[in-house]
Amino acid sequence: MAKNGWVSYAEIKEKVTMQMVLEKYGLWDKMKPGGKNLTSVCPIHKGSNPRQFSVNPEKNIWNCFGNCQGGGNVIDFVAKMEGVELREAAFILQKRFLGSGQAQASKEAKKDRGKGRGKAKKAPDGHLVKPGQETLEPQRPEEGEKENKPLTFQLQNLDPGHAWFSEQGIEPETVKHFGLGFCSKGMMKGRIAIPILDHSGQLVAYCGRAITDDQAEEEGKYKQPPDFYKSLVVYNLFGQEKSPKPLVLVESYKSVWKFHQAGVKRVCALQGASISDEQVEALIGFLGHRGKALFMFDVDESGEKCTAACFRAIGSELWCRAVDYSAFGKKPHHLDPEKIKEILQ
């Protein structure tokens, strides 16, 4: 409770849920199940894509994969909706939900739960089912749910001029654009450090790429922090502009860099030969219904399985096509720039 102009952010985030806030704005009933979350058009930037605005009731957070390019907690949401600073948004929430009306709000919440409108539930496949649309018993949130927290530091003194880049045909402009560099100390020592930004542009990890075949064989081609979940991120999705042009999906960072050099900027990597629910949600949210995606995964068994998985996961929402380049190479980054542009014409 506020006293003499004091407001507790922690108390608000603990006691005020996204459901309560959305109901206040008349938005909750407009939300639809979408994967593990609930989705709708974005009420902040007044979008038209029904999958761009996503709410996770269990984590009590929201995200917009459209013009807002960000998300946050209930305070962040009200600040965006009302066009005010965070402190003022906190006071608005405090007055609406933690003031004299708190008891009534609690009473109404209990009444709603009796009608099947309580917390969101999960179906047997793990996907979220909106309250009131099913009869499953509520399940507890999964313990240790995955989350990539923003880093509180940036690696310093990375060497952008290391010989590995020229040996691999990675140009200086590309190195600079993606913030790459050879790391000489710390966890990524002896590797190429690759900054990983989440879909809101926050630095959440560095991935270390081996610079020799022996190093890759002995220590692994890639080294990642133990608390980083690559399945939550589509590499290079942040910063992509809205466009009717197809978004090319590849497996590796290196393929993204090579396509960038060839003038193909609309390219992202799944960071491997699989696609997660979170990546599906991000791609559909960004591209919109019937947006276009091209699959150019490695020419091997894993790549074929990844292509099939992507068609299953997003084929019903997006216009998708697999690009056959097998006559010219086994991996996208094996193609020369002119061939890349020719294939994608």
GROMACS .gro file of C-alpha atoms in nm:
model
  345
    1MET     CA    1   0.000   0.000   0.000
    2ALA     CA    2   0.117   0.352  -0.078
    3LYS     CA    3   0.195   0.599   0.198
    4ASN     CA    4   0.307   0.958   0.147
    5GLY     CA    5   0.365   0.909  -0.223
    6TRP     CA    6   0.544   0.574  -0.190
    7VAL     CA    7   0.457   0.283  -0.416
    8SER     CA    8   0.579  -0.077  -0.401
    9TYR     CA    9   0.664  -0.213  -0.746
   10ALA     CA   10   0.723  -0.557  -0.595
   11GLU     CA   11   0.381  -0.568  -0.429
   12ILE     CA   12   0.209  -0.467  -0.751
   13LYS     CA   13   0.388  -0.732  -0.958
   14GLU     CA   14   0.310  -0.993  -0.693
   15LYS     CA   15  -0.059  -0.915  -0.643
   16VAL     CA   16  -0.177  -0.769  -0.976
   17THR     CA   17  -0.204  -1.017  -1.262
   18MET     CA   18  -0.216  -0.956  -1.636
   19GLN     CA   19  -0.565  -1.108  -1.633
   20MET     CA   20  -0.684  -0.845  -1.384
   21VAL     CA   21  -0.534  -0.564  -1.592
   22LEU     CA   22  -0.666  -0.693  -1.923
   23GLU     CA   23  -1.012  -0.740  -1.779
   24LYS     CA   24  -1.003  -0.378  -1.660
   25TYR     CA   25  -0.930  -0.266  -2.016
   26GLY     CA   26  -1.197  -0.498  -2.157
   27LEU     CA   27  -0.933  -0.705  -2.340
   28TRP     CA   28  -0.926  -1.039  -2.159
   29ASP     CA   29  -1.224  -1.191  -2.341
   30LYS     CA   30  -1.062  -1.102  -2.674
   31MET     CA   31  -0.755  -1.316  -2.604
   32LYS     CA   32  -0.725  -1.649  -2.787
   33PRO     CA   33  -0.515  -1.957  -2.705
   34GLY     CA   34  -0.192  -1.951  -2.904
   35GLY     CA   35   0.065  -2.218  -2.820
   36LYS     CA   36   0.144  -2.192  -2.450
   37ASN     CA   37   0.022  -1.833  -2.426
   38LEU     CA   38  -0.282  -1.622  -2.504
   39THR     CA   39  -0.270  -1.393  -2.808
   40SER     CA   40  -0.457  -1.107  -2.972
   41VAL     CA   41  -0.401  -0.795  -3.178
   42CYS     CA   42  -0.179  -0.550  -2.993
   43PRO     CA   43  -0.391  -0.301  -2.795
   44ILE     CA   44  -0.090  -0.071  -2.753
   45HIS     CA   45   0.001   0.011  -3.113
   46LYS     CA   46  -0.348  -0.083  -3.238
   47GLY     CA   47  -0.224  -0.357  -3.469
   48SER     CA   48  -0.429  -0.591  -3.686
   49ASN     CA   49  -0.226  -0.913  -3.652
   50PRO     CA   50  -0.417  -1.144  -3.412
   51ARG     CA   51  -0.094  -1.318  -3.301
   52GLN     CA   52   0.137  -1.020  -3.237
   53PHE     CA   53   0.036  -0.953  -2.877
   54SER     CA   54   0.115  -1.242  -2.645
   55VAL     CA   55   0.046  -1.290  -2.274
   56ASN     CA   56   0.188  -1.561  -2.048
   57PRO     CA   57  -0.050  -1.575  -1.748
   58GLU     CA   58   0.181  -1.807  -1.553
   59LYS     CA   59   0.482  -1.576  -1.577
   60ASN     CA   60   0.255  -1.271  -1.560
   61ILE     CA   61   0.426  -1.105  -1.858
   62TRP     CA   62   0.335  -0.979  -2.206
   63ASN     CA   63   0.517  -0.925  -2.532
   64CYS     CA   64   0.446  -0.757  -2.864
   65PHE     CA   65   0.626  -0.897  -3.166
   66GLY     CA   66   0.506  -0.612  -3.386
   67ASN     CA   67   0.569  -0.238  -3.377
   68CYS     CA   68   0.621  -0.230  -3.000
   69GLN     CA   69   0.915  -0.474  -3.026
   70GLY     CA   70   0.911  -0.540  -2.654
   71GLY     CA   71   0.717  -0.643  -2.349
   72GLY     CA   72   0.737  -0.670  -1.974
   73ASN     CA   73   0.520  -0.690  -1.663
   74VAL     CA   74   0.189  -0.531  -1.564
   75ILE     CA   75   0.354  -0.197  -1.485
   76ASP     CA   76   0.523  -0.185  -1.826
   77PHE     CA   77   0.190  -0.266  -1.993
   78VAL     CA   78  -0.006   0.011  -1.820
   79ALA     CA   79   0.275   0.258  -1.887
   80LYS     CA   80   0.249   0.180  -2.259
   81MET     CA   81  -0.131   0.182  -2.262
   82GLU     CA   82  -0.160   0.511  -2.076
   83GLY     CA   83   0.147   0.678  -2.227
   84VAL     CA   84   0.298   0.753  -1.886
   85GLU     CA   85   0.620   0.685  -1.695
   86LEU     CA   86   0.660   0.363  -1.496
   87ARG     CA   87   0.614   0.535  -1.160
   88GLU     CA   88   0.282   0.688  -1.266
   89ALA     CA   89   0.174   0.353  -1.408
   90ALA     CA   90   0.253   0.192  -1.074
   91PHE     CA   91   0.033   0.448  -0.894
   92ILE     CA   92  -0.250   0.379  -1.140
   93LEU     CA   93  -0.230   0.006  -1.069
   94GLN     CA   94  -0.207   0.064  -0.697
   95LYS     CA   95  -0.519   0.279  -0.698
   96ARG     CA   96  -0.715   0.039  -0.919
   97PHE     CA   97  -0.624  -0.290  -0.752
   98LEU     CA   98  -0.457  -0.235  -0.414
   99GLY     CA   99  -0.665   0.046  -0.277
  100SER     CA  100  -1.011   0.039  -0.126
  101GLY     CA  101  -1.138  -0.167  -0.414
  102GLN     CA  102  -0.897  -0.452  -0.351
  103ALA     CA  103  -1.138  -0.652  -0.136
  104GLN     CA  104  -1.411  -0.622  -0.398
  105ALA     CA  105  -1.169  -0.721  -0.674
  106SER     CA  106  -1.068  -1.027  -0.474
  107LYS     CA  107  -1.434  -1.116  -0.419
  108GLU     CA  108  -1.510  -1.084  -0.791
  109ALA     CA  109  -1.205  -1.293  -0.878
  110LYS     CA  110  -1.331  -1.576  -0.658
  111LYS     CA  111  -1.672  -1.549  -0.819
  112ASP     CA  112  -1.511  -1.570  -1.165
  113ARG     CA  113  -1.313  -1.878  -1.068
  114GLY     CA  114  -1.640  -2.041  -0.970
  115LYS     CA  115  -1.756  -1.985  -1.327
  116GLY     CA  116  -1.442  -2.139  -1.474
  117ARG     CA  117  -1.271  -1.805  -1.542
  118GLY     CA  118  -0.980  -1.842  -1.303
  119LYS     CA  119  -0.620  -1.904  -1.395
  120ALA     CA  120  -0.527  -2.042  -1.734
  121LYS     CA  121  -0.494  -2.419  -1.759
  122LYS     CA  122  -0.284  -2.650  -1.973
  123ALA     CA  123  -0.403  -2.923  -2.205
  124PRO     CA  124  -0.224  -3.260  -2.202
  125ASP     CA  125   0.007  -3.142  -2.484
  126GLY     CA  126   0.130  -2.856  -2.266
  127HIS     CA  127  -0.047  -2.584  -2.462
  128LEU     CA  128  -0.248  -2.323  -2.283
  129VAL     CA  129  -0.627  -2.349  -2.287
  130LYS     CA  130  -0.813  -2.031  -2.207
  131PRO     CA  131  -1.021  -2.042  -1.887
  132GLY     CA  132  -1.385  -2.119  -1.953
  133GLN     CA  133  -1.308  -2.315  -2.270
  134GLU     CA  134  -1.234  -2.653  -2.115
  135THR     CA  135  -1.295  -2.869  -1.809
  136LEU     CA  136  -0.942  -2.981  -1.725
  137GLU     CA  137  -0.823  -2.958  -1.369
  138PRO     CA  138  -0.578  -2.667  -1.328
  139GLN     CA  139  -0.212  -2.763  -1.329
  140ARG     CA  140   0.068  -2.594  -1.143
  141PRO     CA  141   0.322  -2.393  -1.343
  142GLU     CA  142   0.624  -2.596  -1.443
  143GLU     CA  143   0.910  -2.566  -1.200
  144GLY     CA  144   1.227  -2.410  -1.337
  145GLU     CA  145   1.048  -2.262  -1.639
  146LYS     CA  146   1.293  -2.142  -1.901
  147GLU     CA  147   1.385  -1.775  -1.917
  148ASN     CA  148   1.675  -1.580  -2.066
  149LYS     CA  149   1.761  -1.295  -1.833
  150PRO     CA  150   1.936  -0.987  -1.976
  151LEU     CA  151   2.310  -0.975  -1.910
  152THR     CA  152   2.442  -0.713  -1.674
  153PHE     CA  153   2.770  -0.682  -1.865
  154GLN     CA  154   2.922  -0.672  -2.212
  155LEU     CA  155   3.240  -0.848  -2.312
  156GLN     CA  156   3.521  -0.600  -2.363
  157ASN     CA  157   3.830  -0.603  -2.587
  158LEU     CA  158   3.697  -0.855  -2.837
  159ASP     CA  159   3.929  -0.877  -3.138
  160PRO     CA  160   3.732  -0.811  -3.461
  161GLY     CA  161   4.044  -0.856  -3.671
  162HIS     CA  162   4.120  -1.217  -3.583
  163ALA     CA  163   4.245  -1.426  -3.875
  164TRP     CA  164   3.952  -1.668  -3.842
  165PHE     CA  165   3.717  -1.414  -3.998
  166SER     CA  166   3.918  -1.368  -4.316
  167GLU     CA  167   3.979  -1.744  -4.337
  168GLN     CA  168   3.603  -1.801  -4.327
  169GLY     CA  169   3.523  -1.519  -4.566
  170ILE     CA  170   3.352  -1.305  -4.302
  171GLU     CA  171   3.397  -0.942  -4.397
  172PRO     CA  172   3.484  -0.662  -4.148
  173GLU     CA  173   3.148  -0.489  -4.200
  174THR     CA  174   2.969  -0.811  -4.110
  175VAL     CA  175   3.187  -0.857  -3.801
  176LYS     CA  176   3.103  -0.504  -3.690
  177HIS     CA  177   2.732  -0.532  -3.769
  178PHE     CA  178   2.687  -0.846  -3.558
  179GLY     CA  179   2.929  -0.738  -3.282
  180LEU     CA  180   3.158  -1.037  -3.330
  181GLY     CA  181   3.513  -1.076  -3.199
  182PHE     CA  182   3.773  -1.319  -3.073
  183CYS     CA  183   3.765  -1.353  -2.695
  184SER     CA  184   4.095  -1.392  -2.510
  185LYS     CA  185   3.970  -1.450  -2.155
  186GLY     CA  186   3.680  -1.576  -1.950
  187MET     CA  187   3.431  -1.849  -2.036
  188MET     CA  188   3.458  -1.779  -2.411
  189LYS     CA  189   3.838  -1.769  -2.411
  190GLY     CA  190   3.988  -1.891  -2.737
  191ARG     CA  191   3.658  -1.865  -2.927
  192ILE     CA  192   3.466  -1.622  -3.146
  193ALA     CA  193   3.214  -1.449  -2.919
  194ILE     CA  194   2.869  -1.407  -3.075
  195PRO     CA  195   2.628  -1.166  -2.898
  196ILE     CA  196   2.273  -1.304  -2.874
  197LEU     CA  197   1.988  -1.052  -2.855
  198ASP     CA  198   1.638  -1.156  -2.759
  199HIS     CA  199   1.334  -1.041  -2.957
  200SER     CA  200   1.316  -0.712  -2.767
  201GLY     CA  201   1.682  -0.632  -2.834
  202GLN     CA  202   1.825  -0.719  -2.494
  203LEU     CA  203   2.164  -0.889  -2.476
  204VAL     CA  204   2.095  -1.225  -2.311
  205ALA     CA  205   2.406  -1.431  -2.387
  206TYR     CA  206   2.729  -1.479  -2.577
  207CYS     CA  207   2.784  -1.796  -2.775
  208GLY     CA  208   3.143  -1.905  -2.835
  209ARG     CA  209   3.233  -2.056  -3.173
  210ALA     CA  210   3.539  -2.281  -3.206
  211ILE     CA  211   3.809  -2.153  -3.444
  212THR     CA  212   3.969  -2.488  -3.537
  213ASP     CA  213   3.845  -2.837  -3.618
  214ASP     CA  214   4.050  -2.983  -3.331
  215GLN     CA  215   3.897  -2.739  -3.084
  216ALA     CA  216   3.549  -2.820  -3.212
  217GLU     CA  217   3.613  -3.195  -3.180
  218GLU     CA  218   3.763  -3.175  -2.833
  219GLU     CA  219   3.547  -2.904  -2.676
  220GLY     CA  220   3.245  -2.875  -2.906
  221LYS     CA  221   3.188  -2.637  -3.195
  222TYR     CA  222   2.978  -2.404  -2.979
  223LYS     CA  223   2.994  -2.312  -2.613
  224GLN     CA  224   2.694  -2.151  -2.445
  225PRO     CA  225   2.628  -2.034  -2.088
  226PRO     CA  226   2.446  -2.299  -1.882
  227ASP     CA  227   2.157  -2.060  -1.806
  228PHE     CA  228   2.096  -1.964  -2.171
  229TYR     CA  229   1.812  -2.129  -2.365
  230LYS     CA  230   1.865  -2.091  -2.738
  231SER     CA  231   1.519  -2.234  -2.803
  232LEU     CA  232   1.372  -1.904  -2.680
  233VAL     CA  233   1.547  -1.697  -2.947
  234VAL     CA  234   1.537  -1.669  -3.325
  235TYR     CA  235   1.881  -1.528  -3.404
  236ASN     CA  236   1.873  -1.196  -3.594
  237LEU     CA  237   1.495  -1.154  -3.562
  238PHE     CA  238   1.533  -0.838  -3.358
  239GLY     CA  239   1.580  -0.538  -3.585
  240GLN     CA  240   1.410  -0.695  -3.885
  241GLU     CA  241   1.182  -0.448  -4.061
  242LYS     CA  242   0.823  -0.516  -4.155
  243SER     CA  243   0.813  -0.620  -4.520
  244PRO     CA  244   0.612  -0.841  -4.755
  245LYS     CA  245   0.938  -1.008  -4.860
  246PRO     CA  246   0.999  -1.364  -4.734
  247LEU     CA  247   1.206  -1.423  -4.424
  248VAL     CA  248   1.475  -1.685  -4.486
  249LEU     CA  249   1.528  -1.938  -4.206
  250VAL     CA  250   1.863  -2.117  -4.173
  251GLU     CA  251   2.027  -2.323  -3.902
  252SER     CA  252   2.353  -2.146  -3.823
  253TYR     CA  253   2.498  -1.808  -3.734
  254LYS     CA  254   2.749  -1.838  -4.015
  255SER     CA  255   2.475  -1.878  -4.274
  256VAL     CA  256   2.312  -1.559  -4.144
  257TRP     CA  257   2.642  -1.372  -4.181
  258LYS     CA  258   2.706  -1.499  -4.533
  259PHE     CA  259   2.354  -1.411  -4.649
  260HIS     CA  260   2.392  -1.066  -4.493
  261GLN     CA  261   2.708  -1.016  -4.699
  262ALA     CA  262   2.523  -1.124  -5.012
  263GLY     CA  263   2.267  -0.848  -4.953
  264VAL     CA  264   1.999  -1.077  -4.809
  265LYS     CA  265   1.918  -0.905  -4.481
  266ARG     CA  266   1.590  -1.085  -4.407
  267VAL     CA  267   1.754  -1.399  -4.274
  268CYS     CA  268   1.735  -1.558  -3.929
  269ALA     CA  269   1.876  -1.871  -3.766
  270LEU     CA  270   1.703  -2.124  -3.542
  271GLN     CA  271   2.045  -2.197  -3.386
  272GLY     CA  272   2.019  -2.561  -3.477
  273ALA     CA  273   1.809  -2.814  -3.666
  274SER     CA  274   1.489  -2.783  -3.463
  275ILE     CA  275   1.215  -2.531  -3.396
  276SER     CA  276   1.062  -2.467  -3.053
  277ASP     CA  277   0.715  -2.348  -2.951
  278GLU     CA  278   0.866  -2.015  -2.848
  279GLN     CA  279   1.034  -1.970  -3.186
  280VAL     CA  280   0.708  -2.059  -3.361
  281GLU     CA  281   0.526  -1.796  -3.158
  282ALA     CA  282   0.789  -1.532  -3.234
  283LEU     CA  283   0.793  -1.601  -3.608
  284ILE     CA  284   0.415  -1.603  -3.648
  285GLY     CA  285   0.386  -1.295  -3.431
  286PHE     CA  286   0.644  -1.107  -3.638
  287LEU     CA  287   0.541  -1.217  -3.986
  288GLY     CA  288   0.165  -1.212  -3.930
  289HIS     CA  289  -0.100  -1.437  -4.080
  290ARG     CA  290   0.011  -1.560  -4.424
  291GLY     CA  291   0.348  -1.392  -4.391
  292LYS     CA  292   0.618  -1.557  -4.598
  293ALA     CA  293   0.901  -1.785  -4.483
  294LEU     CA  294   1.164  -1.972  -4.684
  295PHE     CA  295   1.344  -2.275  -4.538
  296MET     CA  296   1.710  -2.323  -4.629
  297PHE     CA  297   1.838  -2.576  -4.379
  298ASP     CA  298   2.145  -2.797  -4.421
  299VAL     CA  299   2.132  -3.072  -4.683
  300ASP     CA  300   2.137  -3.368  -4.447
  301GLU     CA  301   1.898  -3.582  -4.246
  302SER     CA  302   1.871  -3.328  -3.963
  303GLY     CA  303   1.797  -3.051  -4.210
  304GLU     CA  304   1.522  -3.255  -4.374
  305LYS     CA  305   1.363  -3.327  -4.035
  306CYS     CA  306   1.383  -2.958  -3.943
  307THR     CA  307   1.213  -2.861  -4.269
  308ALA     CA  308   0.930  -3.108  -4.203
  309ALA     CA  309   0.894  -2.985  -3.843
  310CYS     CA  310   0.872  -2.624  -3.959
  311PHE     CA  311   0.602  -2.704  -4.212
  312ARG     CA  312   0.403  -2.876  -3.937
  313ALA     CA  313   0.457  -2.596  -3.688
  314ILE     CA  314   0.398  -2.284  -3.896
  315GLY     CA  315   0.274  -2.404  -4.234
  316SER     CA  316  -0.091  -2.346  -4.147
  317GLU     CA  317  -0.027  -1.985  -4.041
  318LEU     CA  318   0.244  -1.873  -4.286
  319TRP     CA  319   0.315  -1.907  -4.655
  320CYS     CA  320   0.616  -2.141  -4.649
  321ARG     CA  321   0.849  -2.291  -4.907
  322ALA     CA  322   1.159  -2.508  -4.885
  323VAL     CA  323   1.439  -2.391  -5.115
  324ASP     CA  324   1.633  -2.670  -5.288
  325TYR     CA  325   1.996  -2.563  -5.329
  326SER     CA  326   2.146  -2.912  -5.298
  327ALA     CA  327   2.306  -2.893  -5.644
  328PHE     CA  328   2.534  -2.613  -5.523
  329GLY     CA  329   2.631  -2.702  -5.166
  330LYS     CA  330   2.550  -2.886  -4.846
  331LYS     CA  331   2.507  -2.579  -4.626
  332PRO     CA  332   2.372  -2.233  -4.709
  333HIS     CA  333   2.702  -2.063  -4.623
  334HIS     CA  334   2.879  -2.281  -4.881
  335LEU     CA  335   2.705  -2.081  -5.155
  336ASP     CA  336   2.879  -1.783  -5.312
  337PRO     CA  337   2.699  -1.446  -5.292
  338GLU     CA  338   2.580  -1.445  -5.652
  339LYS     CA  339   2.436  -1.795  -5.619
  340ILE     CA  340   2.251  -1.696  -5.302
  341LYS     CA  341   2.088  -1.402  -5.479
  342GLU     CA  342   2.012  -1.613  -5.785
  343ILE     CA  343   1.844  -1.889  -5.584
  344LEU     CA  344   1.632  -1.644  -5.388
  345GLN     CA  345   1.512  -1.440  -5.686
   0.00000   0.00000   0.00000
